[in-house]
Amino acid sequence: MTHSVPGQDELAVGPSESCPGSSPSADGASQEPQTGQSTADEKPSEEEAVDYVFQLPVKLPHEPHQLHIMLSAQEQVQDLRQAIVEVPDAFQYSCFHLEHHGKRINDFVQLCDVPDFGPRSELTLVEDPYTEKDARLHVIRVRELLAVFGDRTDTVFGAMAGISLFNAAMDPAPDAPPLAVNGASEAHAAPTEPHPMQGYDFDAPGSMSHLLPPDPMPAPRVVKALSLSPWNPPPYSFRQRGHLLYLQLTTLEGEQHQITASVAGFFTNRCSNTKFDPLPRLPPRHASAHSLLTLIAQLSPSFAAAFAALQEFNAQKDPLAAFPLTSAIPASPWLVPAPDSPLCTHVSDLTRTQESFLIGGIENAETLRDWNEEFQSTREMPSDTMQARVFRERLTSKLFADYNEAAVRGAILVARNEVPALNPTEDADGQIFVYNNVFLSFGADGAGTFASVGGHEAARVATGKDVAGVRAINQLDVDGLFTPGTVVVDYLGKRIVAQTIVPGIFKQREPGEHQIDYGGVEGRDVVATNAAFVAPFEKMSQGLKVKKHAVWDKDGQRHDLEASVETKGLLGTDGRKYVLDLYRITPLDISWIEQHCDQGMPGAGPHHGHHGHHGATSSRPGYPHRMSVLRPELIDAYYKSKLASFVTTELQRRRSTGDGTDGGTKKNGDTEGVAKTDGAQEPALNLNGAQVGTPTTKGAQEGAPMADEGMTDVGVVDASVAESQDDRMELGQERVDLSGFQFALNPDAFTGQCPQTDEEKTEWAQDEQEVRAAGEYLLATVIPQLIRDLREGDVGFPMDGKALAGLLQRRGINVRYLGLIGQKVVDAGPRLHALIEIAEREMISRAFKHIANRHLQSLPPPFAASCLAHLLNCLLGADLNDRPDAEVDQTVKMLFAEAKIDYPEATPTTLRAEIAMQVSLRFRYELGDDWTSTIKHVPLLREIALKLGLQLGLRDYRFAKTDGAVTPLANGESAAPLTNGHVLGNGKKKKKNGDHGAASPPTNGEIRRATYTFVAEDVINIVPVVKDAAPKSLLADETFEAGRQSFGHGQKEVGQELLLESLSLHEQIYGILHPEVARFYSQLSMLYYQLDDKATAVELARKAVVISERTVGVDSAETILCYLNLGLFEHATGHTHGALHVMRHALEMWKVIYGPHHPDAITTTNNVAVMLQSLKHYHDSRAWFEASLRISDPIFGRHSLHTATLLFQLAQALALDHDSKPAVHRMRDAYTIFLNELGPADKNTKEAETWLEQLTQNAVSIAKHAKDMQARRLRHVLFTPRLLLGSTTRPPLQMPVAVGQAALSPARVALRPAVAVDGRASASGGGSGSGGRSGSGIAPHPSSSSSSSGKMARDSRSIDELIQFIEGGKDAATRATRTTAGGKKRPGRTNPKRRGGMAAAAAAVAPVPTVSSV
C-alpha cells in the first residue's frame, strides 16, 4: 500500500484511501517490508509483491522540485497519483501526468508493468493542459484545501454523518500525563491528583450530551470567498481562445479579483461586477499560474501564513476522523445539535449551489453511469492470480459503495414524489421509476403477486429477503451467473427497492414466449425451464445447500428445478444469465407457520413476558404473512450437526468392524462431502467468544470454515464426536471419507406442490420431513443453547436491540422468536432479566416502527416531523402530558386535501394498546399491563430513532413532570443541567418561563416544550435506513484466517506475515474507512496485545475506534467495545490517565444505549477499579469495587462464588484504604462462601482463610494500639519527639499476598477470562497493567504462608514493601489455572474475549479485554 500524507483526491480515477502508518506500527510493519528490499533493478516474483516496497523519487516542476513516495511495485499508477497529491508539497497539482525516461505512463497500469521500471527508477511530474472538467475538479479541490465552503447539506445521510468523538474522548485535559513505557510515568502518581472518574454517578441515567462533540474551535480563514463568477459560461468567442471558467476571489485583505480558468492555467482578468472583459490584466496587476493555489498566493500577501496555520490546525485532528468516506455509507447519528448550534452553523456560501455544476458539468451527464454493465464487467474480470483477485475485489467494493449512494439518492427523491413514474396510470404501489440509471419500485404488492401469502406485509418482507439472497449469491461468486445490483431503502414509511437495469427485462417477447427463462413465470402456475441455466444454478444451489427437486405447474406437468420455483433466471440481451427474486433461497419455517399463521388460535395460552399477566386468551390474530423462512445460518448449523452425526456413525461402524484408520481416507479435495462455508468469518471479538490466535473451541467454531475441503479432522467437526478427551486426541488423527454424506433441503416444501405419482409423493414427504426437522432443530437445540450460553456467560451479553438481533441472526434465529426467548428466560435466573428488558425494548421499538410507517406511508413529507413528534409524545411523553395534541398546519393541510392525515387521532391509550397488539401479533408475546411504567425512556427513544432514521435535536427532554423545568436549547446552550453534572452550553441568553414581555417572543416550539416532551422542531431530519448486497472480501478473510491458524500452531513468524498481508488486503480492497476494516483492526489489536506487542495493539485499537464511530455509529455496541478494549491497552502501556478517559466515555455511552447496571459492566467496573489502584487512588478504587459488587449481587446471588470472589477483591481494596474492620468483615463473608461452596480443602478457601487471619491480626493490632493511645492520653502521658517520629497509628499491614493476585478457582477462573501477559497465560485474567504488574494470581508469600496448625507468622515487611507487593511488584507470584472442586478443568473459561456470566464477575483485579457483540 502506498504510504503518504492522508487525504482524498477527488481528481484521481478510482481513488483509494490511505493513511500514514496504515500497517500496525510505524517502526514495525511499515519498515518490515523494506528488510527484503532488492538493491538491483530486477523485479521479484508476484508472490513476493507484498514485501516489494521502496522509496520512489518524483521530480516536480516547482519547489521543492522533488519528493519521495513509499509504495509497492504492484500498485497502479493512479494510486501513485493519489499519493502525490496528498503530500503538502504537491497540493497545487491536480492536472498532470507522470513520465518515465521521457515517456508518458498510462494511469491504469501497474508500476511493475512500466518498461524498465525498478526500485532505482525516477519519475517526472509533467503539468497537463486543462479541460473544462479538469478545471472544475481543480476548483473543487482548492476549495476543500482552503476550507472556504460552508456546511454542506447532505440530502442523503443527514446532519453530521460520519462524526467521530475520539478526539474529545481521549484525554481532553491539555496537561494530561504523557504516555509512558511500562507505566514509568504513572506508577508513582500522587493520589491527590484528580482523575477522570471523579464525580461519576453509577445510578444516574445516561446523558445524551455525550453523543456530540464539544463546540469546535473556528478554523483559520485563508480567503474570504472563492466562487464561480456570474459571467459563466464563457461565450463562444472566448471559448475558442481556451477559456473554460470564470471565478471570483475575495482575499483576506478585502480585495476582489476576477479570474479566468483557461487551458494553460489561471490568470487575473479585467472583469468587474458590471463589465465583462476576460482578457488578462495589464502589468503590474497581472498574475498567472498553472495552479489556482499558486495564483492565490501571488494575489494575497497573508495567504501563505494563513494557509500554514490552517494546515497546523488540521494536523491536530486525527487523520481518520477528517477523511471523507468514499467506500462505505457513513453512520448518521440519531442525536444532532440544534440548528443554531456552533456545530452546524448555516453560513452563506454561493458556491454551495454551484457544486452540482462543478461536479457534473452543465448537462450533469458525467454522473450518469451504466451500473449494470459496470457490475457485470467487474464480475467477469479474471481472478486467476493474487493481484488480479485484489484488483477485482477492490473494484467491486468501490463499485458497490458508489452504487449504494446513487441508489439511496434516487430512493429519497422517489419517496418525496420528486421523480415522475414510468407508469403514472398504475396504482401508487405498482409504479416504477428510473433515476440515474437505477430502476426503483416500491416494496409493496402492487401487482397482487403476494396476495395469497400476506399481501403488502409479505411483499415488504420479500424485498428484505431478496437483498440477503443477492448478497449470498455475490458471496458465492458463481462463475457465469450474474445478479443485479440491489439496495433496499426505508424512508418516510416507504420501502423502496433500487436495482440495476437488467438488459432485456422490459423487452417485449414474441407471442408464446415467457418473460422469464427459468423458474416460475406466473407464480407456480407457469414454470419455464432452460438447459443453459442448469449448470450455473446447480453451482449456486450447492453453495446454498438447496436440493434439486421437481415442481408441477397448473396442468400437472413436472419440471425439475435446481432452485426454488420463486427464484427466476433471465437471459439478458447482453447474453448474460441473471438470477432474480432470491427471497426464497431457504425453506419455510413450517413450525412457525403452522402454529402462528392461522387466523386465530382458539384456546391458545399466552406467552407470558417478564411483565406479562397470567391468564388465558381465547384467540390471537394470525401472523401477518406466510413469508417466514429459515435463516441461512441455521441451515449451516443444521448441516454441521448432521455432518457430526454422520462422522460419529462412521467411526462407530469402523470400530465395530475393526477397520483401521486408513480405511476411509482419500486425498484432500477428492470428495464432495464437505461444502465450505461462505467464508464470512465474524470478528474474533464476538458475542460467541471466538478467540484470535488460540486453539478453537466449540464457541469459536461458529462460522469458521472446515479444515480441509474434502477430508475433515474428526475433532474439528464437533466436540461431541468423541466421548472423552482421550478419544478426541486419538480421533484427531483419523480421517473420515465424506463422499457418502449428502445434505440439501427442498426450498419448495410446504408450498402447495402436488406430486403426481406415489414415488414423487414419497420423495416429497421425505423432503418435507427434513425441512420440518430443521425447524425443530432450531426450537429444540439452537434456541435453548443460546439461552444456556447467555446464562452461563459463554457469550458476551448484548448491549442493545441491534446487538441482540445480530446475536440471534448469527445463531440462525429469526428475530420473530424474540417473544419465545423472552418467555423461556423468565425463570432462567436473575442474570437474564436484562435480556428480557432488551428483548422487550426491541419488540416495542419494532412495533412502534410498524405503526409509524403505517401513518407515514401516505402522509405528505411536510407533516412527517409533526406526526413523529406526536407519536413519540403518546409513547414517551404521556407522563408529562397524557392528552397531547398534534401540530398540524391547517394552511398546508388544505393544500393536501386528498391526503390521509390521521395521526392526530392517536392518543397515549390507543397507541400503547396498538403497540401491545403488534408485539403480540408479530412476536407472540404478551406485554404486561404495567409495561409503560418500566421502560427506560432514553434507550427506547434511541432504538426508535435508529429504526426510523430520525435525527433529533439535542436538548434536555422531559419525560415526566418530576424531571424539572424545561429550558430550550438556544445556540447550543441550556440552562438546565443534564445528568451527571453535565451542562449543555454556557448558560447565556437564558429565558425565564412566562416572560412574555421580552423583545423576541418565543417560538411555537418553545411554548409547546413547556407542556410536551417532543415538538415538531425536535425532528431535525429523517435519514434513510439502507440494506445493501455488498459481499465481503474472501481473499482478505482467507488470509487472516490462515494467519490466525498459524499462530494457533505456533508458527509465529508465518502468522505475522499473513496478518500483515491481510491488513494490506483489507486496506486495499475496502479502503481505510470501512466497517470491515474497523472489525479487522479490532481483532488484530487483540491479537497483538496477546503477543505482548502492546504499542501496536494501542495503535490499531485507536484506528478501530475512529473507523467504527464513523461507519457504524458513535454509540453502537461495536464502538463501545472498541473503546473498552482501547482502555485496557492504554492502561497496559502505562497511559492509565488516558485509559480512564476512554473508559468513562464508554461507560457514559453504555448508559445511553442500555442504562446503568448492565450485567457485563461488572468486568468494566473492576477494570476501572484496578486502574485507579495503579494511580494510588485507593479510596476511589474501593468505591468502584463496591459498585461491581452491587451489580453482581442481584444477578448471581449473595452466596455465589462470583460474589465471594468480588468480596475477596473488595476486602483487599479496603485493606489498601486502611479500613481494616470492614476488610475483615468482607473477607470473612468471602471465606464463608468459599467454605460452604467448595469445602475446606479447596485452594480458594485456604487462601481466603490466610487473608482473613492476616487481616484479623492487623485489625486487632490496630485496635490495641488505638486503645493504648487513648489510655495514654487519659494518663496525660507526654510523648517525646523521637517517639512521635518513630511511631505510627496504624501498624504495618500484614498481608502476605497481593491484591487481586490469587488464582481463585473455580470462582476466579470461571469469572475472569485469561489474558496473555508477557507471553504467558494468566488464569485469573490479569493484564500487564501499570507499574510493571506482570501477573494476576494471588498467592501467599513463602515467608508468611499458613502452617498446618493454622498459626500465622508475622510479616516483617514494611508498609511500602507490602503496598508494592500488593500492586503487583517483583515478588508477586503468577499462578496457573486452577481446577474446580470436582477436579476437572472448566473448558473455555480462559477466553480473553468473554465478558459475560462467569467471566463478567471479574474475579481478578487486572483489566479484562472486552468481547465484541457483532
PDB file of N, CA and C in Angstrom, residues 18-44:
ATOM      1  N   SER A  18      -5.877   6.133   1.927  1.00  0.00           N
ATOM      2  CA  SER A  18      -4.646   5.693   2.566  1.00  0.00           C
ATOM      3  C   SER A  18      -4.351   6.622   3.709  1.00  0.00           C
ATOM      4  N   CYS A  19      -3.575   6.154   4.625  1.00  0.00           N
ATOM      5  CA  CYS A  19      -3.206   6.966   5.763  1.00  0.00           C
ATOM      6  C   CYS A  19      -1.808   6.601   6.185  1.00  0.00           C
ATOM      7  N   PRO A  20      -1.122   7.502   6.851  1.00  0.00           N
ATOM      8  CA  PRO A  20       0.234   7.211   7.261  1.00  0.00           C
ATOM      9  C   PRO A  20       0.268   6.101   8.276  1.00  0.00           C
ATOM     10  N   GLY A  21       1.235   5.228   8.095  1.00  0.00           N
ATOM     11  CA  GLY A  21       1.366   4.154   9.068  1.00  0.00           C
ATOM     12  C   GLY A  21       0.180   3.237   9.066  1.00  0.00           C
ATOM     13  N   SER A  22      -0.369   2.926   7.901  1.00  0.00           N
ATOM     14  CA  SER A  22      -1.546   2.087   7.871  1.00  0.00           C
ATOM     15  C   SER A  22      -1.252   0.667   8.284  1.00  0.00           C
ATOM     16  N   SER A  23      -0.002   0.278   8.264  1.00  0.00           N
ATOM     17  CA  SER A  23       0.371  -1.006   8.824  1.00  0.00           C
ATOM     18  C   SER A  23       0.449  -0.876  10.330  1.00  0.00           C
ATOM     19  N   PRO A  24       0.580  -1.996  11.072  1.00  0.00           N
ATOM     20  CA  PRO A  24       0.386  -1.957  12.508  1.00  0.00           C
ATOM     21  C   PRO A  24       1.199  -0.936  13.255  1.00  0.00           C
ATOM     22  N   SER A  25       2.448  -0.777  12.984  1.00  0.00           N
ATOM     23  CA  SER A  25       3.234   0.172  13.766  1.00  0.00           C
ATOM     24  C   SER A  25       4.249   0.851  12.867  1.00  0.00           C
ATOM     25  N   ALA A  26       4.601   2.038  13.281  1.00  0.00           N
ATOM     26  CA  ALA A  26       5.484   2.840  12.448  1.00  0.00           C
ATOM     27  C   ALA A  26       6.861   2.223  12.335  1.00  0.00           C
ATOM     28  N   ASP A  27       7.310   1.605  13.399  1.00  0.00           N
ATOM     29  CA  ASP A  27       8.650   1.037  13.368  1.00  0.00           C
ATOM     30  C   ASP A  27       8.613  -0.470  13.234  1.00  0.00           C
ATOM     31  N   GLY A  28       7.455  -1.026  13.016  1.00  0.00           N
ATOM     32  CA  GLY A  28       7.353  -2.451  12.880  1.00  0.00           C
ATOM     33  C   GLY A  28       6.975  -2.847  11.485  1.00  0.00           C
ATOM     34  N   ALA A  29       5.669  -2.870  11.253  1.00  0.00           N
ATOM     35  CA  ALA A  29       5.185  -3.363   9.970  1.00  0.00           C
ATOM     36  C   ALA A  29       5.575  -2.467   8.820  1.00  0.00           C
ATOM     37  N   SER A  30       5.593  -1.157   9.052  1.00  0.00           N
ATOM     38  CA  SER A  30       5.867  -0.255   7.931  1.00  0.00           C
ATOM     39  C   SER A  30       7.299  -0.366   7.448  1.00  0.00           C
ATOM     40  N   GLN A  31       8.204  -0.831   8.314  1.00  0.00           N
ATOM     41  CA  GLN A  31       9.588  -0.970   7.894  1.00  0.00           C
ATOM     42  C   GLN A  31       9.946  -2.396   7.539  1.00  0.00           C
ATOM     43  N   GLU A  32       9.106  -3.324   7.999  1.00  0.00           N
ATOM     44  CA  GLU A  32       9.444  -4.714   7.750  1.00  0.00           C
ATOM     45  C   GLU A  32       9.575  -5.052   6.279  1.00  0.00           C
ATOM     46  N   PRO A  33       8.676  -4.538   5.419  1.00  0.00           N
ATOM     47  CA  PRO A  33       8.851  -4.866   4.010  1.00  0.00           C
ATOM     48  C   PRO A  33      10.165  -4.374   3.439  1.00  0.00           C
ATOM     49  N   GLN A  34      10.772  -3.348   4.030  1.00  0.00           N
ATOM     50  CA  GLN A  34      11.999  -2.810   3.465  1.00  0.00           C
ATOM     51  C   GLN A  34      13.196  -3.728   3.721  1.00  0.00           C
ATOM     52  N   THR A  35      13.045  -4.630   4.712  1.00  0.00           N
ATOM     53  CA  THR A  35      14.182  -5.503   5.010  1.00  0.00           C
ATOM     54  C   THR A  35      14.486  -6.441   3.850  1.00  0.00           C
ATOM     55  N   GLY A  36      13.444  -6.758   3.082  1.00  0.00           N
ATOM     56  CA  GLY A  36      13.678  -7.605   1.934  1.00  0.00           C
ATOM     57  C   GLY A  36      13.815  -6.831   0.645  1.00  0.00           C
ATOM     58  N   GLN A  37      14.151  -5.576   0.739  1.00  0.00           N
ATOM     59  CA  GLN A  37      14.212  -4.714  -0.445  1.00  0.00           C
ATOM     60  C   GLN A  37      15.371  -5.131  -1.339  1.00  0.00           C
ATOM     61  N   SER A  38      15.051  -5.155  -2.582  1.00  0.00           N
ATOM     62  CA  SER A  38      16.081  -5.528  -3.552  1.00  0.00           C
ATOM     63  C   SER A  38      16.964  -4.333  -3.857  1.00  0.00           C
ATOM     64  N   THR A  39      18.233  -4.568  -4.035  1.00  0.00           N
ATOM     65  CA  THR A  39      19.166  -3.490  -4.354  1.00  0.00           C
ATOM     66  C   THR A  39      19.426  -3.391  -5.839  1.00  0.00           C
ATOM     67  N   ALA A  40      18.855  -4.278  -6.582  1.00  0.00           N
ATOM     68  CA  ALA A  40      19.021  -4.255  -8.027  1.00  0.00           C
ATOM     69  C   ALA A  40      17.715  -3.859  -8.670  1.00  0.00           C
ATOM     70  N   ASP A  41      17.764  -3.669  -9.972  1.00  0.00           N
ATOM     71  CA  ASP A  41      16.562  -3.266 -10.690  1.00  0.00           C
ATOM     72  C   ASP A  41      15.690  -4.459 -11.032  1.00  0.00           C
ATOM     73  N   GLU A  42      16.156  -5.619 -10.715  1.00  0.00           N
ATOM     74  CA  GLU A  42      15.355  -6.785 -11.041  1.00  0.00           C
ATOM     75  C   GLU A  42      14.116  -6.821 -10.152  1.00  0.00           C
ATOM     76  N   LYS A  43      13.013  -7.275 -10.727  1.00  0.00           N
ATOM     77  CA  LYS A  43      11.753  -7.283 -10.006  1.00  0.00           C
ATOM     78  C   LYS A  43      11.526  -8.660  -9.403  1.00  0.00           C
ATOM     79  N   PRO A  44      10.985  -8.714  -8.182  1.00  0.00           N
ATOM     80  CA  PRO A  44      10.739 -10.007  -7.559  1.00  0.00           C
ATOM     81  C   PRO A  44       9.535 -10.674  -8.189  1.00  0.00           C
TER      82      PRO A  44
END
